[in-house]
PDB file of C-alpha atoms in Angstrom:
ATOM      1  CA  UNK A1053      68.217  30.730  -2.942  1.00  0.00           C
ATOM      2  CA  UNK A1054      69.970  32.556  -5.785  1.00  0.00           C
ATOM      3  CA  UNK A1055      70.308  36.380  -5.615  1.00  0.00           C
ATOM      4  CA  UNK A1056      69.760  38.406  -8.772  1.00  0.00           C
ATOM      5  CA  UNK A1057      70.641  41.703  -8.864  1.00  0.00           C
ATOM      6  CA  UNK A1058      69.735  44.065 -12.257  1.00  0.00           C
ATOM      7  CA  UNK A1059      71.701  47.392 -12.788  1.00  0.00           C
ATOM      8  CA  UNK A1060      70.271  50.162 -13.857  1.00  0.00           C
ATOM      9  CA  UNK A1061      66.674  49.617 -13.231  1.00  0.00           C
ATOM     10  CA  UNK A1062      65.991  51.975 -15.726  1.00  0.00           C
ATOM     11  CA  UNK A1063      67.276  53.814 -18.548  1.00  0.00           C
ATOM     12  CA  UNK A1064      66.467  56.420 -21.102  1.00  0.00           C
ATOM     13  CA  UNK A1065      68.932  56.616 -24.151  1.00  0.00           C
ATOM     14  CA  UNK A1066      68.620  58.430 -27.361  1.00  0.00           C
ATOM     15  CA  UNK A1067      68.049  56.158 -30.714  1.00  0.00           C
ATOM     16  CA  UNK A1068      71.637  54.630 -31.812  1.00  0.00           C
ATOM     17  CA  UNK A1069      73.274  54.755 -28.961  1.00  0.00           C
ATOM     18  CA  UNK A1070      74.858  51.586 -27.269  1.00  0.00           C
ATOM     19  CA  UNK A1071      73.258  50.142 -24.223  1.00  0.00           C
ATOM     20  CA  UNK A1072      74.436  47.634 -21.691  1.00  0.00           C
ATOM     21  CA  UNK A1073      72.688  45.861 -19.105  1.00  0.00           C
ATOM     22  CA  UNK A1074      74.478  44.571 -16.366  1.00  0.00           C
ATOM     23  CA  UNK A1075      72.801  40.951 -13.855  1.00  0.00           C
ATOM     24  CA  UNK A1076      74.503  39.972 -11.009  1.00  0.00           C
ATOM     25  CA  UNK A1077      73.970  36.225  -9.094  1.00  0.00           C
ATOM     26  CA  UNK A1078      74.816  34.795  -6.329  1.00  0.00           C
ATOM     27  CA  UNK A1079      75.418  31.213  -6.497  1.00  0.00           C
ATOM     28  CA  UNK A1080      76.145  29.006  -9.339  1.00  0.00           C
ATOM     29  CA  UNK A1081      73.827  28.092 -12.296  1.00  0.00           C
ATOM     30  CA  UNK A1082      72.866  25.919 -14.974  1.00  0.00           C
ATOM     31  CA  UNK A1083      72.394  28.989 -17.122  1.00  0.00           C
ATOM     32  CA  UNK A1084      71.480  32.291 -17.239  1.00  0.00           C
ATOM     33  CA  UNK A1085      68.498  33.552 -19.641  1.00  0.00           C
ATOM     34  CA  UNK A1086      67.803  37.426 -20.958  1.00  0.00           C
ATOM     35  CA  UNK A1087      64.453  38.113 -21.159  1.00  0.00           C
ATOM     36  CA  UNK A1088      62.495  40.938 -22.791  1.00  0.00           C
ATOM     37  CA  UNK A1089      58.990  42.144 -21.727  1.00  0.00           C
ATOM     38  CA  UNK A1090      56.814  44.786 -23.432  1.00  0.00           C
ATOM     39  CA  UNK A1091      54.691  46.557 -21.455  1.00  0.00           C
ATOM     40  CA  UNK A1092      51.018  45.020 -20.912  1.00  0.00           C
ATOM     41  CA  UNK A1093      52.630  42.187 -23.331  1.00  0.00           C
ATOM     42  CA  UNK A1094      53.966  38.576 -23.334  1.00  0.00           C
ATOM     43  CA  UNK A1095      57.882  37.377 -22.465  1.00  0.00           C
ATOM     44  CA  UNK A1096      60.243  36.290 -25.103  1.00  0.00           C
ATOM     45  CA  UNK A1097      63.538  34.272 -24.470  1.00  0.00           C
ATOM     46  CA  UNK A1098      66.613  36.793 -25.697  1.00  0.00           C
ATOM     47  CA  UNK A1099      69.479  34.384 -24.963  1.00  0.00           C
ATOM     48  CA  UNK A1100      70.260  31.220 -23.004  1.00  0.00           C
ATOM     49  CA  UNK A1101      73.851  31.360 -22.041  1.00  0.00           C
ATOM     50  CA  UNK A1102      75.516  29.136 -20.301  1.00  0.00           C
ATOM     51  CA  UNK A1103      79.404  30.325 -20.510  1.00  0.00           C
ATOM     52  CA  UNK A1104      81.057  32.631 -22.920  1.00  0.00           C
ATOM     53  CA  UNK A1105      79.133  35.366 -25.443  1.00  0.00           C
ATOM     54  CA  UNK A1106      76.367  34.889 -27.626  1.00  0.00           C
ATOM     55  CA  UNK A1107      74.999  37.474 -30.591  1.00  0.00           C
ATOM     56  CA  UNK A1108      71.350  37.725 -32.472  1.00  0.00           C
ATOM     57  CA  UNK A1109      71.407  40.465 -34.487  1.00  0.00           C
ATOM     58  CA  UNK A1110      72.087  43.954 -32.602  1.00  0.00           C
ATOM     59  CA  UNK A1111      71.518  42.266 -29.366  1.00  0.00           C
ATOM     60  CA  UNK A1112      75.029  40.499 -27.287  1.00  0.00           C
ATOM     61  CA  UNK A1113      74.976  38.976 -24.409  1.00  0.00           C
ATOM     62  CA  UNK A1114      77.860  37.574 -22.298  1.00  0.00           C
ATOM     63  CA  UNK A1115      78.519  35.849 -19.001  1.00  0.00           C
ATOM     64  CA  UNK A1116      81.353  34.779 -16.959  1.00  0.00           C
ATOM     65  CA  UNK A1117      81.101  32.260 -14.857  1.00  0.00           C
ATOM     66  CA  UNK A1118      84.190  32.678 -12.227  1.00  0.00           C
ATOM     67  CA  UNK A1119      82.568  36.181 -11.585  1.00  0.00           C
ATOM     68  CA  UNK A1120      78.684  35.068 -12.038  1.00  0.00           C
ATOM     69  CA  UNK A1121      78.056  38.535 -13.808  1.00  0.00           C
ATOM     70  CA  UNK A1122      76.497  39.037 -17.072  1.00  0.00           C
ATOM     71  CA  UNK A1123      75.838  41.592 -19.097  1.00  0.00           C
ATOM     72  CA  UNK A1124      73.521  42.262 -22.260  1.00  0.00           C
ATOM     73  CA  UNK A1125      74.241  44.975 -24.675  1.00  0.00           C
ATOM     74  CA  UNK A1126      72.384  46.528 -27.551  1.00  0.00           C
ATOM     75  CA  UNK A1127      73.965  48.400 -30.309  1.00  0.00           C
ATOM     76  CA  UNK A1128      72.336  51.031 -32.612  1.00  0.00           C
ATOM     77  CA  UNK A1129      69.190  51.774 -30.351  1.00  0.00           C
ATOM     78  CA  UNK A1130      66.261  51.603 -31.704  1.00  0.00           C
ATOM     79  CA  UNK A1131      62.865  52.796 -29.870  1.00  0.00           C
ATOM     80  CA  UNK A1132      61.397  49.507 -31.015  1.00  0.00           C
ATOM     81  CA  UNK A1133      63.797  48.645 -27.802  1.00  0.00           C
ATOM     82  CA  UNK A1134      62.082  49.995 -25.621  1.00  0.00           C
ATOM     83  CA  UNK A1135      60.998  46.945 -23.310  1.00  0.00           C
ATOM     84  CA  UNK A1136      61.549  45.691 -19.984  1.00  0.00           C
ATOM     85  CA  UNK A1137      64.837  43.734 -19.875  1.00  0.00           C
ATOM     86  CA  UNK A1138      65.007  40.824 -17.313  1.00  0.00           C
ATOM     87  CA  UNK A1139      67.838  38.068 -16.582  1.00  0.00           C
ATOM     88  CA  UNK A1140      66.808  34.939 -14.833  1.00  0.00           C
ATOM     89  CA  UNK A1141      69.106  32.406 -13.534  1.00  0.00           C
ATOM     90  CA  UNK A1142      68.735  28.671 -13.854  1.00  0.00           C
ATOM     91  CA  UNK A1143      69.273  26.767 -10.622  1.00  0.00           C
ATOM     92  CA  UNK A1144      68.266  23.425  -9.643  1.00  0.00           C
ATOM     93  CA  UNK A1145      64.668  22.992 -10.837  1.00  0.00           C
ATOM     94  CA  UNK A1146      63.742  26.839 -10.901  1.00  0.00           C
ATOM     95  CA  UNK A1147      64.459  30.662 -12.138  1.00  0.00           C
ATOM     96  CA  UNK A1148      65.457  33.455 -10.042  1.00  0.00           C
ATOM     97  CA  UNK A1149      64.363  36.674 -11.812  1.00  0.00           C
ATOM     98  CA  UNK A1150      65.625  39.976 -11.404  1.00  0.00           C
ATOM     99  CA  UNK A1151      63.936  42.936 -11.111  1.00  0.00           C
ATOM    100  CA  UNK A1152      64.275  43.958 -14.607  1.00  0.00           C
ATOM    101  CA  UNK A1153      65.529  46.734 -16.576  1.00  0.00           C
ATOM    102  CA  UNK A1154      63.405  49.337 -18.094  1.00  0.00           C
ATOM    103  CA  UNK A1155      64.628  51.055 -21.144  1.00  0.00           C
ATOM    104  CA  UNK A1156      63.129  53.701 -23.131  1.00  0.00           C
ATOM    105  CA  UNK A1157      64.984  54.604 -26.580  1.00  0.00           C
ATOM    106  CA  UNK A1158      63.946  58.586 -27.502  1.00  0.00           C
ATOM    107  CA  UNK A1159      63.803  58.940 -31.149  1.00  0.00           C
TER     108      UNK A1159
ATOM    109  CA  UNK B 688      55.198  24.133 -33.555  1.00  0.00           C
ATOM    110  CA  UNK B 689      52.799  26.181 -32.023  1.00  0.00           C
ATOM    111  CA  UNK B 690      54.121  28.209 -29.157  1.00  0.00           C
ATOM    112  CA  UNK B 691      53.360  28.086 -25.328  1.00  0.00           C
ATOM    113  CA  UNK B 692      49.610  29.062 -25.702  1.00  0.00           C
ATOM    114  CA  UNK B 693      47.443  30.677 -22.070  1.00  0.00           C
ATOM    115  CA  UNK B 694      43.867  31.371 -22.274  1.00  0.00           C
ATOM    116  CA  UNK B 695      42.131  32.977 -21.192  1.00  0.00           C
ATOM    117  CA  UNK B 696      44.464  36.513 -21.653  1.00  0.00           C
ATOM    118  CA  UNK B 697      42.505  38.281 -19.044  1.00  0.00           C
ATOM    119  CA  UNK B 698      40.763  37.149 -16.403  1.00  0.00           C
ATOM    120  CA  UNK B 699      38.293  39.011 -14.069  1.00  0.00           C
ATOM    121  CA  UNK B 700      36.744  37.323 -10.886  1.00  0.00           C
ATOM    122  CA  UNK B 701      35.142  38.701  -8.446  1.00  0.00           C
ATOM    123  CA  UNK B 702      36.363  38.158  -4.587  1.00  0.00           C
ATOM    124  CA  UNK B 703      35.405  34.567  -3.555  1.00  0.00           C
ATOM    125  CA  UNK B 704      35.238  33.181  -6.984  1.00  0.00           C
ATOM    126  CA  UNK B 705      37.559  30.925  -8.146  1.00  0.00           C
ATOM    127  CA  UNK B 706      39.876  31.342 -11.106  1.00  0.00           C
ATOM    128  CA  UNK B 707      41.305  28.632 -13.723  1.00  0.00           C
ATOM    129  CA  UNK B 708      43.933  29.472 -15.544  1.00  0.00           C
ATOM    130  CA  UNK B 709      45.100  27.218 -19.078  1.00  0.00           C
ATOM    131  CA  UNK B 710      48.724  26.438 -20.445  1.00  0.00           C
ATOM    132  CA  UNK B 711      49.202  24.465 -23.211  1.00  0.00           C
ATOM    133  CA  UNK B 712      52.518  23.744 -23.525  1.00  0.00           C
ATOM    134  CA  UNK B 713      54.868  23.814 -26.913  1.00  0.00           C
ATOM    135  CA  UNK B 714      54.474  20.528 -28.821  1.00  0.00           C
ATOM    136  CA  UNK B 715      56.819  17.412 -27.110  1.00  0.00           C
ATOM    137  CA  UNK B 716      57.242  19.177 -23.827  1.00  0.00           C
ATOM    138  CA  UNK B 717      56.294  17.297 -21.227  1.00  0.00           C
ATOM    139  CA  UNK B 718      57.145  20.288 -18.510  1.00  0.00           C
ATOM    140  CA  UNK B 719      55.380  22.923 -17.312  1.00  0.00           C
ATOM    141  CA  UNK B 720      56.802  25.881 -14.875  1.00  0.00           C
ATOM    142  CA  UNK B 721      53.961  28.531 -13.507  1.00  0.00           C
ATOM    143  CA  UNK B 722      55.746  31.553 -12.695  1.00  0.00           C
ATOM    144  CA  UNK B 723      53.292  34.902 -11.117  1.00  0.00           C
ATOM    145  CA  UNK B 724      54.392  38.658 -11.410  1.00  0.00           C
ATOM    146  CA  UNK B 725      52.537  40.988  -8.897  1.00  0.00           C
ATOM    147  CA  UNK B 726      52.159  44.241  -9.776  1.00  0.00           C
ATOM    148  CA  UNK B 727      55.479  46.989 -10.022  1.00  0.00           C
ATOM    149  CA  UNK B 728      56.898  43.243  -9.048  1.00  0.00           C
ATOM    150  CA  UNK B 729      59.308  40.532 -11.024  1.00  0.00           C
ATOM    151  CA  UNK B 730      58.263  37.079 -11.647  1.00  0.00           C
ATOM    152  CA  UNK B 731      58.546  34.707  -9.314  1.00  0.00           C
ATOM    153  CA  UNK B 732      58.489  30.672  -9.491  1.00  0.00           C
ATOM    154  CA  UNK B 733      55.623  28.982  -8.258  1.00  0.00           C
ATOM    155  CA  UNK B 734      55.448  25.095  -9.548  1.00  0.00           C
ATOM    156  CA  UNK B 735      57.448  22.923 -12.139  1.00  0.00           C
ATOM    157  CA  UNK B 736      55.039  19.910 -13.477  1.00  0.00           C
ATOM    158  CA  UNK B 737      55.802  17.031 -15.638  1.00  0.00           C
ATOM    159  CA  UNK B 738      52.801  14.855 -16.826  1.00  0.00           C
ATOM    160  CA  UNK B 739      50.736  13.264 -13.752  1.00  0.00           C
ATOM    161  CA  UNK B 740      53.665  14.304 -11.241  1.00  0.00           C
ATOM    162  CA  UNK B 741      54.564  17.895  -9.451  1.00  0.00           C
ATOM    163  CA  UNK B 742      57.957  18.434  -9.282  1.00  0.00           C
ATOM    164  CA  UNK B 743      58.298  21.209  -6.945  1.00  0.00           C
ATOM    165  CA  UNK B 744      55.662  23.464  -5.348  1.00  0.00           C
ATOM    166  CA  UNK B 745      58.234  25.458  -3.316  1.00  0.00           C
ATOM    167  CA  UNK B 746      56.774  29.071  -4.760  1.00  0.00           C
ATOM    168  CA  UNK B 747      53.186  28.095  -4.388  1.00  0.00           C
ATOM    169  CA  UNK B 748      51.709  29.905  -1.478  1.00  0.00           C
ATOM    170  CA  UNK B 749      50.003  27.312   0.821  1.00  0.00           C
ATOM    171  CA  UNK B 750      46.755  27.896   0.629  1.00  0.00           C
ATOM    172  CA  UNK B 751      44.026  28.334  -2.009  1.00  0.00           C
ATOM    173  CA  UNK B 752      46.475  27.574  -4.966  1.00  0.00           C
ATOM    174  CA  UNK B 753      46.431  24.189  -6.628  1.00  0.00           C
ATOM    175  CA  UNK B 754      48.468  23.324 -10.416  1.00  0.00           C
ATOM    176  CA  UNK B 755      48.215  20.194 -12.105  1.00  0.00           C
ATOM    177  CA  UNK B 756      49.493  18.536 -15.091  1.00  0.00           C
ATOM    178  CA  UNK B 757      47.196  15.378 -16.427  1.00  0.00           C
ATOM    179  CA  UNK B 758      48.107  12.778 -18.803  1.00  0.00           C
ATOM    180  CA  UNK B 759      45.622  14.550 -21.529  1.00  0.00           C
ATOM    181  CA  UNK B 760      45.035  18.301 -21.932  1.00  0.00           C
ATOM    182  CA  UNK B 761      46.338  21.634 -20.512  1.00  0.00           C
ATOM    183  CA  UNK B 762      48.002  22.410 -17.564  1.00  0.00           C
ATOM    184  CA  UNK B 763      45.864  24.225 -14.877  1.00  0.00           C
ATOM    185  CA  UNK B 764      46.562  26.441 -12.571  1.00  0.00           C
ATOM    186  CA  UNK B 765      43.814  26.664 -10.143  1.00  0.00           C
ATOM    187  CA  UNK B 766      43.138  29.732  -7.516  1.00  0.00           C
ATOM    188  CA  UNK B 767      39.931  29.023  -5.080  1.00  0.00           C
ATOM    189  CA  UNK B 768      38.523  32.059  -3.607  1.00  0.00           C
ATOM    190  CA  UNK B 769      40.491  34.619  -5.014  1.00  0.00           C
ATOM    191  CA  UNK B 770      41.256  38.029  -2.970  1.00  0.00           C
ATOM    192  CA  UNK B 771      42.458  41.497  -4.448  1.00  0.00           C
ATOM    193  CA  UNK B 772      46.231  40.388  -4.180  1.00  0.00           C
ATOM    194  CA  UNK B 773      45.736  37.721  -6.666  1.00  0.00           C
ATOM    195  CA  UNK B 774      45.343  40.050  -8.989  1.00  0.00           C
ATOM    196  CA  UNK B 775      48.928  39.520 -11.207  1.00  0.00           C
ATOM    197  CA  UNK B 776      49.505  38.456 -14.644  1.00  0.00           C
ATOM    198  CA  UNK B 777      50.540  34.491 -14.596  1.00  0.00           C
ATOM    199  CA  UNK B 778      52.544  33.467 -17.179  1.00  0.00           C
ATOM    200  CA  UNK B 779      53.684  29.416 -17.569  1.00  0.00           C
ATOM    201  CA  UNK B 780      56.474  28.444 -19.632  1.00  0.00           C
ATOM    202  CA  UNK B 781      57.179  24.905 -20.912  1.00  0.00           C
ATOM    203  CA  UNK B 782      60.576  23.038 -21.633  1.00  0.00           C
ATOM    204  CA  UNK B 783      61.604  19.785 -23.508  1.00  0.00           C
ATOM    205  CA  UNK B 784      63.319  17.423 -21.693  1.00  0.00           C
ATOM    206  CA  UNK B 785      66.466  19.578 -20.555  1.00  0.00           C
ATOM    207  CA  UNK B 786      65.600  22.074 -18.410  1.00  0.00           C
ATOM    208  CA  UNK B 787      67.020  25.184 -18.237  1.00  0.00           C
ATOM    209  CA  UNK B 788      65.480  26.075 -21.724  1.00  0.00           C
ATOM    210  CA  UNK B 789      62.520  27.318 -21.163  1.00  0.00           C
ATOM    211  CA  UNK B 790      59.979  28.989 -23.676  1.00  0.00           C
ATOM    212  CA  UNK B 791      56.984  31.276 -22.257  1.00  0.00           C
ATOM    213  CA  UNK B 792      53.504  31.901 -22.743  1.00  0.00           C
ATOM    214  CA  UNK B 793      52.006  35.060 -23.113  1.00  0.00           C
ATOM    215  CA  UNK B 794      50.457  35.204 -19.865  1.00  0.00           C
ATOM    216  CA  UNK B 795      46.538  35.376 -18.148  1.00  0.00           C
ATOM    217  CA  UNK B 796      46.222  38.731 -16.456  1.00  0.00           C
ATOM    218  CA  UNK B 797      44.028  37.858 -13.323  1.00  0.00           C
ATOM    219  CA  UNK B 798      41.889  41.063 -12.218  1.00  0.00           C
ATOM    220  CA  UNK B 799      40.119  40.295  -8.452  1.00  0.00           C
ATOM    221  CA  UNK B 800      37.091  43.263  -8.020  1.00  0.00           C
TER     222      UNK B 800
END
């Protein structure tokens, strides 16, 4: 079984500042997915990584592998941010989820 | 391509009753993961399906819960006599043929009375 471990579990930060998002895993994985989750509402697919850094827009995620840590940022908060953050990592046939992030961006 | 489509959204059953729960997967995927979150919980796995076959039933608790995956048609996941602790949102996600990309539905949001 594949630990994942989400720090913080939440956070509050005022509009434009930069966020980061750390996931932590214990064994090794196929990949690693961000996921984000409004409240009451659906889950969309962030980022697939499977080694190095990827970028969509003000969102980055990276990984690395040797220390199976990775972290999403956000730069330039927006409250339109404000979601539940989750990583999820690929193992064998399944996803381990964290716990999930919550963020709230104050205008 | 349509996305990963669940119906119903919401779901209310009364204790005993049994609940059915729809995924239709993303157009050319041919697999299907059920995943529940409990309440103030995260998601957890509970089946991976291909057409016909079920891959691995690991998170499915033993009793009462059934998924399937036929040749024609939606995926179903399938709750017989549902108690108060069913009561999660369910949310399936389907893949093409390399997993670990996975896309996800917007969830059925089982209420048990």
């Amino acid at each position: 079984k594949n630990e994942v471990e989400q720090s913080p579990q939440n956070l509050t930060a005022q509009e434009g500042e930069f966020i980061t998002i750390n996931c932590s895993y214990s064994v090794g994985i196929s990949a690693l997915h961000w996921l984000q989750q409004h409240p009451g509402g659906g889950i969309v697919s962030l980022f697939m990584l499977s080694s190095g850094k990827k970028k969509h827009g003000r969102l980055i995620a990276t990984i690395n592998i040797q220390e199976k840590h990775s972290s999403l940022h956000i730069t330039a908060s927006h409250p339109r941010d404000s979601a539940v953050y989750i990583c999820a990592s690929a193992t064998g046939n399944q996803f381990y989820f964290g716990t999930g992030t919550s963020l709230t961006v104050i205008p | 391509n349509a996305g990963v489509m669940q119906n119903p959204r919401h779901l209310v059953r009364r204790r005993g009753q049994e609940a059915r729960l729809r995924c239709s997967p993303m157009k050319g995927h041919s697999h299907v993961y059920w995943y529940r979150q409990l309440p103030e919980e995260g998601l957890k796995f509970m089946v991976y399906l291909q057409k016909e076959n079920i891959i691995d039933e690991s998170g499915m608790p033993k009793e009462r819960f059934s998924a399937e995956f036929p040749k024609e048609g939606p995926s179903i996941l399938r709750i017989q006599q549902v108690v108060r602790g069913d009561s999660a949102a369910y949310f399936c996600a389907s893949s093409p043929d390399s997993f670990p990309e996975q896309y996800f539905g917007p969830g059925t949001r089982l209420t048990v009375t």
